[in-house]
XYZ file of C-alpha atoms in Angstrom:
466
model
C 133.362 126.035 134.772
C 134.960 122.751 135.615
C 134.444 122.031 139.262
C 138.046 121.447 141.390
C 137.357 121.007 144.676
C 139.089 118.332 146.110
C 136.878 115.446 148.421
C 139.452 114.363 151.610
C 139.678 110.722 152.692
C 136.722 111.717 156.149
C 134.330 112.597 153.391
C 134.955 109.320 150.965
C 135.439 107.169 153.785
C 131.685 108.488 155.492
C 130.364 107.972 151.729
C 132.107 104.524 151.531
C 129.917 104.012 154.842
C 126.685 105.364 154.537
C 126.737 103.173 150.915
C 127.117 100.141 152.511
C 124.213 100.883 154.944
C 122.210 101.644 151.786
C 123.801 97.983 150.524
C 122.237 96.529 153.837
C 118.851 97.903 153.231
C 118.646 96.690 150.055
C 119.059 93.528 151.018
C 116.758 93.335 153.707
C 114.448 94.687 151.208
C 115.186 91.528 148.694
C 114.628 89.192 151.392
C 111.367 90.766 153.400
C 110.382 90.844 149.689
C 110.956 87.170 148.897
C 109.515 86.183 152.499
C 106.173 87.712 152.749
C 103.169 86.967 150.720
C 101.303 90.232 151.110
C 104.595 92.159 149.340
C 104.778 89.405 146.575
C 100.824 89.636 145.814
C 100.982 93.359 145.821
C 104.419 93.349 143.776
C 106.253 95.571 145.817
C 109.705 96.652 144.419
C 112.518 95.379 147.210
C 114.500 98.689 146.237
C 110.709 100.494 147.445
C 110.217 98.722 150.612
C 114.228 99.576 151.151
C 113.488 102.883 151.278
C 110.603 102.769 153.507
C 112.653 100.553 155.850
C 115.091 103.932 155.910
C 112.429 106.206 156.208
C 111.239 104.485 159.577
C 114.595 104.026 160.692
C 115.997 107.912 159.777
C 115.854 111.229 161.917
C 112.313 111.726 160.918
C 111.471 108.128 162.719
C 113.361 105.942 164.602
C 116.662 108.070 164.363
C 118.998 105.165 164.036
C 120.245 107.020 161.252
C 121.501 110.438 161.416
C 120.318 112.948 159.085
C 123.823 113.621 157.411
C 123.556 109.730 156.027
C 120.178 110.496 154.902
C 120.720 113.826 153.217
C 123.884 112.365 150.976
C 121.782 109.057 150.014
C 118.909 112.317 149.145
C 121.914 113.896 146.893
C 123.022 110.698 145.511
C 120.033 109.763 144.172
C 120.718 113.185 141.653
C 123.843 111.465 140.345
C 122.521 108.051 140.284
C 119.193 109.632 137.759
C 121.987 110.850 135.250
C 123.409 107.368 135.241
C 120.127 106.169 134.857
C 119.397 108.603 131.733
C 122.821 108.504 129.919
C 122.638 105.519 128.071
C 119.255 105.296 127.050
C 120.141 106.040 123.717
C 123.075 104.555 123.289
C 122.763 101.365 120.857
C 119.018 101.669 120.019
C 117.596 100.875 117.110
C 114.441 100.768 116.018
C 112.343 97.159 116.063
C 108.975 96.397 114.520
C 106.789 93.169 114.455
C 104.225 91.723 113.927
C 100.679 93.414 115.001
C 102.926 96.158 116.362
C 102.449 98.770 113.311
C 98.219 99.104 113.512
C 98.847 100.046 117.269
C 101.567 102.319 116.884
C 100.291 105.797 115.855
C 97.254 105.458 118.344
C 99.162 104.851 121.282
C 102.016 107.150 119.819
C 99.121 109.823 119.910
C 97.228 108.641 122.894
C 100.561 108.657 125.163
C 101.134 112.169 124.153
C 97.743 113.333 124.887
C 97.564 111.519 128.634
C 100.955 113.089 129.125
C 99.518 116.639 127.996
C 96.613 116.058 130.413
C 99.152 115.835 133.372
C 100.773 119.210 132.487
C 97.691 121.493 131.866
C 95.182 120.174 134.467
C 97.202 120.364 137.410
C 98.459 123.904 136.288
C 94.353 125.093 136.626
C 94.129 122.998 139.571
C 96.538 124.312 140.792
C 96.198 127.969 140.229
C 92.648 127.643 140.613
C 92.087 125.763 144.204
C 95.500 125.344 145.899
C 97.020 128.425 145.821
C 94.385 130.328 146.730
C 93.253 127.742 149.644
C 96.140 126.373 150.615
C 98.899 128.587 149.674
C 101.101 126.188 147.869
C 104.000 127.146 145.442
C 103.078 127.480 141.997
C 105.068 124.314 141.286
C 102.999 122.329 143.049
C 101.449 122.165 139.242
C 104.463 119.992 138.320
C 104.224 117.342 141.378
C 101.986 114.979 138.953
C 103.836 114.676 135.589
C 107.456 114.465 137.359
C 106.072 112.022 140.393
C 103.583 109.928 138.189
C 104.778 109.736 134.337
C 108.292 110.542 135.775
C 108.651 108.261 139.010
C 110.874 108.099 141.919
C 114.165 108.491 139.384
C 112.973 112.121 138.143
C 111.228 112.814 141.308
C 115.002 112.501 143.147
C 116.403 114.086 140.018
C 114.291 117.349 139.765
C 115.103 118.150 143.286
C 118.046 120.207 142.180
C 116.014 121.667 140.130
C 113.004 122.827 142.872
C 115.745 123.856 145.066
C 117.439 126.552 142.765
C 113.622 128.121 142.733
C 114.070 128.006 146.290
C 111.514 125.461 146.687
C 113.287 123.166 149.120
C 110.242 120.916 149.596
C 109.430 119.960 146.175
C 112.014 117.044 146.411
C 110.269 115.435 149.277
C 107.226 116.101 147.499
C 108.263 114.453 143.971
C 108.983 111.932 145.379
C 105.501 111.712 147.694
C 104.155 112.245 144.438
C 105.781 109.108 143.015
C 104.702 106.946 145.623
C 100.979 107.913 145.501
C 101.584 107.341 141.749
C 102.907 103.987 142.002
C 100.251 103.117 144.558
C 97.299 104.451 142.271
C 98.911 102.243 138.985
C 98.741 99.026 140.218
C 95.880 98.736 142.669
C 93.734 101.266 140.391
C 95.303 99.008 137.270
C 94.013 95.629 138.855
C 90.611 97.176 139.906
C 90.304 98.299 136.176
C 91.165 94.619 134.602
C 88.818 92.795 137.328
C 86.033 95.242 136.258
C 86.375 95.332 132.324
C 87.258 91.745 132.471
C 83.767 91.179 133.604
C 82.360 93.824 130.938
C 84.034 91.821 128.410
C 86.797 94.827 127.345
C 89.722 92.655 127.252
C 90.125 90.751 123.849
C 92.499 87.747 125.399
C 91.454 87.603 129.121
C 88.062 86.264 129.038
C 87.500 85.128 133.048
C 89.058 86.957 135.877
C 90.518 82.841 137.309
C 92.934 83.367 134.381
C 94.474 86.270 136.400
C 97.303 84.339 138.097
C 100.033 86.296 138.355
C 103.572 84.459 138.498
C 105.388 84.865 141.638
C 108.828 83.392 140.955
C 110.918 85.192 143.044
C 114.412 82.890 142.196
C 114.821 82.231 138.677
C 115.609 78.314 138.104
C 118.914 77.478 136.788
C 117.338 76.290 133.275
C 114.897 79.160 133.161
C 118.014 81.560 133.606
C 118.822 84.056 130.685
C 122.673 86.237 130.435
C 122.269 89.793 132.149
C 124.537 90.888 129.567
C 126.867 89.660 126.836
C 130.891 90.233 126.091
C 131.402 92.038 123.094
C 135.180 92.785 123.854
C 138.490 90.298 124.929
C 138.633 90.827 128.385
C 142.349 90.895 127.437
C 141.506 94.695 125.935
C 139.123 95.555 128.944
C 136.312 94.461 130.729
C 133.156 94.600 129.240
C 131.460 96.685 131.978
C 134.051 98.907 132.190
C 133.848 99.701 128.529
C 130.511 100.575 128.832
C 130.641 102.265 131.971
C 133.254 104.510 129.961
C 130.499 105.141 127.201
C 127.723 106.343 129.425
C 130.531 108.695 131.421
C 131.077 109.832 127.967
C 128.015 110.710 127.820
C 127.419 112.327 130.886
C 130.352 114.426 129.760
C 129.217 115.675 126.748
C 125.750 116.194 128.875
C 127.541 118.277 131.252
C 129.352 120.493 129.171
C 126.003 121.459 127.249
C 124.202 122.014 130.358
C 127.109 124.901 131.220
C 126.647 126.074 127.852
C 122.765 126.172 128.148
C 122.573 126.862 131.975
C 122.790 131.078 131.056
C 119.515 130.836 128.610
C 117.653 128.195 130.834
C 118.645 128.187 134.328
C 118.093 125.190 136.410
C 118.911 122.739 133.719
C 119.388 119.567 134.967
C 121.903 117.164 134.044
C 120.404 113.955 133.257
C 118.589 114.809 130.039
C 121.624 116.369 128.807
C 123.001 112.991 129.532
C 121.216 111.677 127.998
C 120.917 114.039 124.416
C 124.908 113.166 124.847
C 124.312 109.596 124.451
C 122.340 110.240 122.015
C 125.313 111.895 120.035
C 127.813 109.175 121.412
C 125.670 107.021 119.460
C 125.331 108.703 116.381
C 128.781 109.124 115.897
C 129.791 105.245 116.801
C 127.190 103.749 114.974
C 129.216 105.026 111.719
C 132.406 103.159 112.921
C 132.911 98.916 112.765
C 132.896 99.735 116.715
C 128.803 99.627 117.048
C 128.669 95.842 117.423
C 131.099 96.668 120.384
C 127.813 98.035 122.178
C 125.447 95.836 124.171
C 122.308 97.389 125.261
C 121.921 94.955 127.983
C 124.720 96.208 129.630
C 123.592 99.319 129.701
C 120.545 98.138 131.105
C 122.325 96.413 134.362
C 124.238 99.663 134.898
C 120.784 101.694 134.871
C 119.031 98.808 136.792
C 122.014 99.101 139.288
C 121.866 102.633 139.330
C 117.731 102.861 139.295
C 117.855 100.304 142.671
C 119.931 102.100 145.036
C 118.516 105.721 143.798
C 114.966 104.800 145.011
C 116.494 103.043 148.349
C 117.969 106.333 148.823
C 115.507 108.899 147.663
C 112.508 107.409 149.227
C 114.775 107.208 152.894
C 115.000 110.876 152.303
C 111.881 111.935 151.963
C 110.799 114.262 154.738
C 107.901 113.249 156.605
C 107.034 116.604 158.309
C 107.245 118.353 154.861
C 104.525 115.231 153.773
C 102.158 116.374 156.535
C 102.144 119.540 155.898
C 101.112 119.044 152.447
C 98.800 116.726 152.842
C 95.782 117.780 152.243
C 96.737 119.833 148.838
C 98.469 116.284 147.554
C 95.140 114.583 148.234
C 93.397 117.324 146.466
C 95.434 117.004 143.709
C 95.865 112.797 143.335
C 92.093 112.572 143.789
C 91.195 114.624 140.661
C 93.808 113.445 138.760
C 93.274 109.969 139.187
C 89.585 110.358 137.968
C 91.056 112.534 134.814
C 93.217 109.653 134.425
C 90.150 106.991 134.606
C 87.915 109.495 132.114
C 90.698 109.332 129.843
C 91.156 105.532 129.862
C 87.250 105.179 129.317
C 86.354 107.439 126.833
C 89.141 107.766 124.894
C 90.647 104.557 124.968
C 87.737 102.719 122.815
C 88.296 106.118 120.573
C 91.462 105.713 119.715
C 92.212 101.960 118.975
C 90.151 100.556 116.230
C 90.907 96.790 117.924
C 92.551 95.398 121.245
C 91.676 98.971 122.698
C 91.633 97.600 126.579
C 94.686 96.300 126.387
C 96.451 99.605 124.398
C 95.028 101.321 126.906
C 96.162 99.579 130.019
C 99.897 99.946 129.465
C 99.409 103.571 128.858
C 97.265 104.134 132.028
C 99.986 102.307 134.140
C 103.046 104.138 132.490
C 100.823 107.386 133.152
C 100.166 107.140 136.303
C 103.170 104.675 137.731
C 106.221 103.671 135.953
C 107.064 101.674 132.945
C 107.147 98.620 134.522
C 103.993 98.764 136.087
C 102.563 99.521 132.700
C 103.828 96.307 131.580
C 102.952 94.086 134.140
C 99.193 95.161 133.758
C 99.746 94.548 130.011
C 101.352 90.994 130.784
C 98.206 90.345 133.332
C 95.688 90.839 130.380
C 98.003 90.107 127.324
C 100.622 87.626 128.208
C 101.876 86.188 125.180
C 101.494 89.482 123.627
C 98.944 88.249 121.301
C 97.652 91.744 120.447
C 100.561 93.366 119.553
C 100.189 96.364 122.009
C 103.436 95.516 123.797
C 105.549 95.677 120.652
C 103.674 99.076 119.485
C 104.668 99.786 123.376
C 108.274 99.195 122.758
C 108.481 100.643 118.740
C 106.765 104.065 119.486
C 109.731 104.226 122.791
C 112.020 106.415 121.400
C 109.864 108.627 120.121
C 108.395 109.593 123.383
C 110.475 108.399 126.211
C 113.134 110.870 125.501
C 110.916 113.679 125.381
C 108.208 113.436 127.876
C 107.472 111.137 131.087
C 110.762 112.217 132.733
C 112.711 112.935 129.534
C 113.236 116.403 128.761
C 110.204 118.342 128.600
C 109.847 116.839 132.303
C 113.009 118.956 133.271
C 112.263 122.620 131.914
C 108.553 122.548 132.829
C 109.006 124.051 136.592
C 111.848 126.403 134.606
C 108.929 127.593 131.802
C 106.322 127.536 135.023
C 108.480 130.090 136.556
C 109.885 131.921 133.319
C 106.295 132.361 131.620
C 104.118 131.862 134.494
C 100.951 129.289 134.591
C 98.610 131.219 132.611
C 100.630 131.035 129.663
C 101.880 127.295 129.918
C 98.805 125.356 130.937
C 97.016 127.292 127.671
C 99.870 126.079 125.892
C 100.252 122.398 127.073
C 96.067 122.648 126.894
C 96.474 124.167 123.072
C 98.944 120.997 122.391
C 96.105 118.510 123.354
C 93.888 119.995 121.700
C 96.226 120.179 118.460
C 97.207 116.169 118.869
C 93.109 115.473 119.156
C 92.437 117.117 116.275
C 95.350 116.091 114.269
C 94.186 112.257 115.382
C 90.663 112.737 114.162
C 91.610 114.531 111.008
C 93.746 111.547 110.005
C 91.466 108.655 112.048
C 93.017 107.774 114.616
C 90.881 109.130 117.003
C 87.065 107.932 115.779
C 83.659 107.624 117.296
C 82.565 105.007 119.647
C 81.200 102.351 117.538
C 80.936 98.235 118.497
C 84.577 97.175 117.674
C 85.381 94.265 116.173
C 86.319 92.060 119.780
C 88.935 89.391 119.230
C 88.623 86.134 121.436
C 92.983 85.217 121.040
C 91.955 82.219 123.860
C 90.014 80.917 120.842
C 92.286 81.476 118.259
C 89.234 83.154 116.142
C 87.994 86.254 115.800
C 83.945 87.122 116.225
C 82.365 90.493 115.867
C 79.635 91.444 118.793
């Protein structure tokens, strides 16, 4: 049960190696990044163009890097995603404010039925065109909710996972997947804002010259704010350290229920057991005077840290022959999902948010179809003082989905209940689920016919009813 198989000094020293390489390409990534105005309009994550830089440069490309460097950074990015995981529940707590209340059940409601959308459409898609066209593994159904909702962090995680189904290419094609996702989010997100702006969707954005985007690459000295803060003598221990002991606590008590699940539900990843174990870490300090010993900002350099080098490493790995063989099936796939995702956004956006529905929406669509962050930056485009309170609805209704869905841990067993039930039986569930949160929204009215809502104009500091 507890692995003891020793690593010798060749093998550390080669990982010592091939980690600074990944170091390297980081960096070149940060300053290609700061340098070049197309990447800085088009907000391309450094750690992203990183791992294209590898890509070109690996055994699949330029071959300046051999394929055993490539294949650890591809198996380091599984460790790195539990790292990433372990502490997000360690020190949360629950915040509300102002204008974030009216917004939270409808986006609580309207997450969870985008995210249902991604696990019952592709399943039919799936089972309905590409298998019998193209041939593709049944798993192919999962591609979308782990590379879109998920991104490149599950994508790299749930390789483990693809490969104990004996499904070798469904790592490369997470994280495929997540790229197409992360391409569709923005430049589909910006296309969206520069058409409703002109509609007149958005309730603060009123002309489509107020969409500057800040490009501040180096933060001015008096515009700097602390990374983290001490909460412990350094005479006792270093504050990193400390907290860097937490989240391997964590992972700990992750790992050992993983071994004790792994016989009911093989192929259990580690990293949402990670992070349920933080979630118990937590519970149990926040009952001792050692809670205020916890800074959550901390945690969030060590999974920034952690998040950085995983995608420099992952997206190097991905293998482009496996890519080109699939192409046509991912196309298939990303072009009907994307205009499931735009329906959605459309028609039940203005459904489900009795005001500020554009800008509810946005987030949602961005954090559906790309990452978090891309969900907020689309938010910050069209809301940037966070006048409508969608970002702080964003940020209270967290914890009640981000754990669960979107790469928590329903993201991890749905290829093990695709292959344990088949996809008959779990798109009609995941389909009966949407159907249950729709009616369960209109019942209590949240969800509510298309009417002329009440548009707020915050640039005017009134509010006026079209």
């Amino acid at each position: 049960m507890i692995p003891n198989t020793p690593i010798d000094s060749i093998t550390l020293s080669a990982m010592l190696f091939y980690l600074a390489v990944l170091g390297a390409l980081l960096a070149v990534g940060v300053f290609l990044r700061m340098k070049i105005s197309l990447l800085k309009k088009f907000f391309i994550p450094a750690s992203l163009l990183a791992g294209f830089i590898g890509l070109i440069l690996g055994p699949d490309g330029a071959k300046l890097l051999t394929s055993e460097m490539v294949s650890s950074w591809g198996s380091l990015a599984g460790i790195l995603i539990t790292f990433v995981f372990a502490p997000m529940l360690i020190g949360i707590k629950m915040k509300d404010s102002k204008g974030a209340k009216k917004h939270f059940a409808p986006q609580l409601f309207y997450h969870y039925m985008g995210n249902m959308i991604q696990y019952f459409l592709p399943v039919f898609i799936t089972i309905t065109i590409l298998v019998p066209l193209f041939g593709v593994n049944e798993l192919f159904a999962t591609l979308i909710e782990v590379g879109w909702s998920g991104g490149h962090g599950t994508a790299a995680g749930m390789g483990e996972v693809y490969s104990s189904f004996q499904w070798e290419e469904g790592g490369t094609l997470g994280l495929t997947s997540a790229t197409i996702g992360l391409v569709v989010s923005f430049i589909g997100g910006i296309i969206i804002i520069n058409y409703s702006v002109k509609k007149g969707y958005t309730s603060v954005l009123k002309n489509r010259n107020q969409m500057k985007q800040k490009n501040e690459e180096d933060i001015s000295e008096e515009k700097r704010e602390p990374g983290s803060y001490t909460t412990i003598s350094g005479d006792v221990v270093d504050g990193f350290a400390f907290h860097a002991a937490l989240l391997l606590i964590a992972v700990l008590l992750g790992w050992f229920m993983q071994k004790i699940l792994e016989t009911f539900i093989p192929g259990l990843p580690l990293f949402p057991m990670a992070m349920i174990g933080g979630g118990i870490l937590n519970l149990v300090i926040s009952k001792t005077s050692y809670y205020k010993l916890i800074d959550v900002r901390t945690f969030q350099r060590i999974q920034g840290i952690s998040l950085e080098f995983l995608i420099v490493g992952a997206v190097a790995s991905i293998k482009i022959p496996v890519v080109v063989e699939y192409a046509l099936p991912l196309f298939v796939m990303s072009v009907l999902m994307l205009l499931s995702m735009l329906w959605f956004f459309f028609y039940m956006g203005p459904r489900m948010f009795k005001e500020d529905w554009f800008e509810n929406s946005i987030v949602i669509f961005g954090t559906l179809t790309g990452v978090a962050a891309i969900g907020l930056m689309l938010l910050r485009t069209v809301d940037p003082e966070g006048k409508t309170g969608a970002m702080a609805a964003y940020g209270l209704k967290a914890p009640l989905f981000s754990p669960f869905l979107g790469g928590g841990l329903i993201t991890s067993i749905f290829p093990i209940m695709l292959i344990s039930y088949g996809p008959f039986w779990v798109g009609g569930i995941t389909l009966m689920i949407f159907l249950v949160l729709f009616f369960v929204a209109k019942s209590t009215g949240v969800y509510r016919k298309k009417k002329s809502p009440k548009k707020n104009d915050y640039s005017e500091g009134v509010s006026s009813t079209n």
